[in-house]
Amino acid sequence: MPDPNRVELTATAADLLHELIERHGPVMFHQSGGCCDGSAPMCYPRGEFRVGAQDVLLGQVDVDTPFWMSADQYQYWKHTHLTVDVVPGRGSGFSLEAPEGVRFLIRSRLLTDDEFLRLEAAPPPPTGASAADRPENGDH
């Protein structure tokens, strides 16, 4: 049985992501631990955001879109499953969806006991330091 996903997209978020990829090429998400819009997932063209050595790769959403999270934020959220959704309204920031009049948003739920135990038994997720030579870290 494969490890459970830590992050996924709603159908609406996947549709928007496909539109953004058509316009901008490969993209990535980064979730920082800041307040206000810093707590929203930001979508950047790959290569325009440098992932830090401590950032954690939660997984790939959709086909080939890495979702990174700051190490501090990961410590708070490692017991949760994240779902990226889209809501009306414009966030402040440089996320690619901002001009569309919508913004990405995280919805979360606690991992089930089974999901948590399976993830804890698996190797830890890669960090920016361990993925430095891979293009999905945003630095190519």
XYZ file of C-alpha atoms in Angstrom:
140
model
C 0.000 0.000 0.000
C 1.541 3.365 -1.008
C 2.111 6.098 1.532
C -0.800 8.524 1.832
C -0.509 11.901 0.149
C 0.166 14.867 2.382
C -1.223 17.379 -0.113
C -3.699 17.380 -2.995
C -5.780 19.743 -5.125
C -9.499 20.253 -5.447
C -10.838 19.962 -9.006
C -11.177 23.764 -9.134
C -7.568 24.249 -8.035
C -6.388 21.665 -10.592
C -8.242 23.493 -13.383
C -6.658 26.808 -12.394
C -3.247 25.174 -12.079
C -3.544 23.805 -15.641
C -4.392 27.299 -16.930
C -1.400 28.786 -15.104
C 0.935 26.111 -16.475
C -0.329 26.780 -20.018
C 0.513 30.472 -19.610
C 3.684 30.306 -17.523
C 5.201 26.864 -18.031
C 6.131 24.593 -15.105
C 5.220 25.992 -11.694
C 5.684 25.166 -8.035
C 3.899 25.892 -4.764
C 5.501 27.179 -1.589
C 3.742 27.477 1.755
C 5.538 29.708 4.223
C 4.681 30.205 7.843
C 3.994 33.917 7.700
C 0.860 35.691 8.774
C -1.932 36.897 6.510
C -1.083 36.000 2.910
C 2.103 34.320 4.128
C -0.148 31.527 5.318
C -1.563 30.994 1.814
C 0.149 28.710 -0.692
C 1.972 30.753 -3.300
C 2.320 29.559 -6.884
C 5.461 30.626 -8.746
C 7.033 29.813 -12.100
C 9.668 27.191 -11.405
C 13.051 28.798 -11.196
C 11.749 32.122 -9.847
C 11.622 31.057 -6.195
C 14.611 29.574 -4.448
C 13.707 26.825 -2.006
C 15.604 27.022 1.276
C 17.771 24.171 2.529
C 15.315 23.460 5.348
C 12.129 23.631 3.239
C 10.230 20.348 3.061
C 8.874 18.799 -0.141
C 5.391 17.589 0.829
C 4.829 16.006 -2.554
C 3.786 16.569 -6.127
C 0.298 17.850 -6.840
C -1.421 17.186 -10.107
C 1.043 15.748 -12.607
C 4.375 17.386 -11.873
C 3.976 20.373 -9.561
C 6.080 20.299 -6.386
C 4.557 21.595 -3.166
C 7.138 22.920 -0.699
C 6.611 24.112 2.869
C 8.881 25.995 5.242
C 10.397 23.775 7.933
C 8.756 25.685 10.785
C 5.336 25.460 9.157
C 5.864 21.750 8.501
C 6.453 21.145 12.213
C 3.024 22.638 12.951
C 1.224 20.894 10.091
C 2.905 17.483 9.865
C -0.155 15.851 11.461
C -2.463 17.218 8.768
C -3.503 16.468 5.227
C -3.641 19.620 3.090
C -5.978 20.344 0.228
C -5.279 23.291 -2.055
C -8.499 25.024 -3.065
C -9.402 28.276 -4.853
C -11.615 31.035 -3.467
C -12.756 34.372 -4.896
C -10.772 37.412 -3.874
C -7.332 38.659 -4.500
C -4.491 38.005 -2.133
C -1.590 40.353 -1.868
C 1.592 38.863 -3.144
C 3.288 37.537 -6.214
C 1.372 34.292 -6.603
C 0.472 33.625 -10.251
C -3.278 33.399 -9.667
C -3.562 36.937 -8.208
C -4.483 38.647 -11.525
C -7.338 36.145 -11.986
C -9.333 37.603 -9.062
C -8.961 34.392 -7.055
C -6.473 33.000 -4.608
C -5.260 29.611 -3.552
C -6.236 28.559 -0.043
C -5.308 25.620 2.176
C -7.965 23.444 3.737
C -6.683 20.952 6.260
C -7.784 17.931 8.220
C -5.968 15.799 10.733
C -4.374 12.697 9.332
C -6.099 9.496 10.388
C -4.161 7.321 12.833
C -3.404 4.896 10.000
C -2.190 7.664 7.663
C -0.013 9.165 10.383
C 1.565 5.825 11.330
C 2.304 4.988 7.690
C 3.891 8.391 7.078
C 5.926 8.156 10.280
C 7.248 4.730 9.195
C 8.290 6.064 5.771
C 11.544 7.955 5.142
C 11.231 11.667 5.955
C 10.182 13.952 3.125
C 13.050 15.508 1.140
C 14.290 18.952 2.091
C 15.690 21.709 -0.083
C 19.167 20.569 0.933
C 18.578 16.975 -0.207
C 16.840 18.037 -3.410
C 19.237 20.815 -4.422
C 20.027 19.330 -7.822
C 16.446 18.488 -8.776
C 14.546 20.963 -10.966
C 11.410 20.823 -8.809
C 13.185 22.677 -6.038
C 12.580 25.816 -8.038
C 16.228 26.535 -8.793
C 17.211 25.560 -12.317
